[in-house]
Amino acid sequence: MRPILPGCLDRAVAALLAAPPEGRAGLALRIVSEARAADAWRKRRGRAHPLWGDGSLMSAALRHPARPLPPSLGREARAALRQVLDALDGSSGL
């Protein structure tokens, strides 16, 4: 996976906030998995994956519906951020 930047985390959180709370952990794992698969594709083929992008978390997250981020990180947004970070920590090769 490409380096994780603050904007990548923002976009992944926005995608999780658009999902029902009970589906957010699974969506976080899916986005991370898609980013890793896209990066492997990019390295092998020399171009972005047609669905999941260039191997960045941002690119993979952009493929999912999003809700605007709140002006400050309230409880719901912090929980979504934790789910993204947990998904990243749980994936090998980072």
Short mmCIF file of C-alpha atoms in Angstrom, two decimals:
data_model
loop_
_atom_site.label_atom_id
_atom_site.label_comp_id
_atom_site.label_asym_id
_atom_site.label_seq_id
_atom_site.Cartn_x
_atom_site.Cartn_y
_atom_site.Cartn_z
CA MET A 1 0.00 0.00 0.00
CA ARG A 2 1.18 3.50 -0.71
CA PRO A 3 2.06 5.83 2.19
CA ILE A 4 -0.92 6.86 4.31
CA LEU A 5 -1.51 10.61 4.40
CA PRO A 6 -3.95 12.60 6.57
CA GLY A 7 -6.29 13.12 3.62
CA CYS A 8 -6.43 9.35 3.11
CA LEU A 9 -7.66 8.91 6.67
CA ASP A 10 -10.21 11.71 6.23
CA ARG A 11 -11.68 10.11 3.11
CA ALA A 12 -11.78 6.64 4.64
CA VAL A 13 -13.58 8.03 7.71
CA ALA A 14 -16.05 9.84 5.44
CA ALA A 15 -16.78 6.55 3.68
CA LEU A 16 -17.34 4.76 6.97
CA LEU A 17 -19.68 7.50 8.20
CA ALA A 18 -21.87 6.91 5.13
CA ALA A 19 -22.28 3.24 6.08
CA PRO A 20 -24.52 1.84 8.81
CA PRO A 21 -22.62 1.58 12.12
CA GLU A 22 -22.79 -2.22 12.14
CA GLY A 23 -21.07 -2.38 8.73
CA ARG A 24 -18.25 0.07 9.33
CA ALA A 25 -15.57 -2.28 10.63
CA GLY A 26 -16.09 -4.56 7.64
CA LEU A 27 -16.01 -1.62 5.25
CA ALA A 28 -12.74 -0.40 6.79
CA LEU A 29 -11.20 -3.83 6.21
CA ARG A 30 -12.55 -3.86 2.66
CA ILE A 31 -11.10 -0.43 1.82
CA VAL A 32 -7.68 -1.40 3.20
CA SER A 33 -7.80 -4.69 1.30
CA GLU A 34 -8.74 -2.91 -1.93
CA ALA A 35 -5.89 -0.43 -1.49
CA ARG A 36 -3.38 -3.24 -0.95
CA ALA A 37 -4.67 -5.20 -3.94
CA ALA A 38 -4.60 -2.09 -6.12
CA ASP A 39 -1.01 -1.35 -5.11
CA ALA A 40 0.05 -4.90 -6.01
CA TRP A 41 -1.76 -4.50 -9.36
CA ARG A 42 -0.03 -1.15 -9.97
CA LYS A 43 3.39 -2.64 -9.22
CA ARG A 44 2.82 -5.59 -11.58
CA ARG A 45 1.13 -3.76 -14.45
CA GLY A 46 2.54 -0.26 -14.17
CA ARG A 47 -0.87 1.43 -14.01
CA ALA A 48 -3.74 1.99 -11.62
CA HIS A 49 -6.25 -0.74 -10.92
CA PRO A 50 -9.45 -0.06 -12.91
CA LEU A 51 -11.70 -0.17 -9.83
CA TRP A 52 -9.56 0.54 -6.77
CA GLY A 53 -7.09 3.08 -8.09
CA ASP A 54 -3.40 3.62 -7.51
CA GLY A 55 -2.87 1.67 -4.29
CA SER A 56 -3.46 4.53 -1.89
CA LEU A 57 -6.03 4.40 0.88
CA MET A 58 -7.51 7.60 -0.57
CA SER A 59 -7.99 6.07 -4.00
CA ALA A 60 -9.68 2.97 -2.60
CA ALA A 61 -11.89 5.02 -0.27
CA LEU A 62 -13.00 7.28 -3.13
CA ARG A 63 -14.73 4.27 -4.70
CA HIS A 64 -17.26 4.22 -1.84
CA PRO A 65 -20.07 6.64 -0.97
CA ALA A 66 -19.10 9.24 1.63
CA ARG A 67 -20.71 11.53 4.12
CA PRO A 68 -19.21 14.97 4.73
CA LEU A 69 -16.86 15.05 7.68
CA PRO A 70 -18.11 16.97 10.69
CA PRO A 71 -16.29 20.21 11.56
CA SER A 72 -14.80 18.50 14.61
CA LEU A 73 -14.23 14.86 15.41
CA GLY A 74 -17.14 13.86 17.60
CA ARG A 75 -17.70 10.42 19.05
CA GLU A 76 -19.01 8.87 15.82
CA ALA A 77 -16.15 10.18 13.68
CA ARG A 78 -13.54 9.14 16.28
CA ALA A 79 -15.02 5.64 16.32
CA ALA A 80 -14.82 5.51 12.52
CA LEU A 81 -11.20 6.71 12.62
CA ARG A 82 -10.38 3.98 15.15
CA GLN A 83 -11.95 1.40 12.82
CA VAL A 84 -9.80 2.60 9.92
CA LEU A 85 -6.66 2.50 12.08
CA ASP A 86 -7.57 -0.96 13.39
CA ALA A 87 -8.03 -2.19 9.82
CA LEU A 88 -4.63 -0.78 8.89
CA ASP A 89 -2.97 -2.33 11.95
CA GLY A 90 -4.58 -5.68 11.22
CA SER A 91 -3.37 -5.90 7.64
CA SER A 92 0.03 -7.41 6.98
CA GLY A 93 2.72 -5.79 4.92
CA LEU A 94 2.27 -2.21 6.08
#
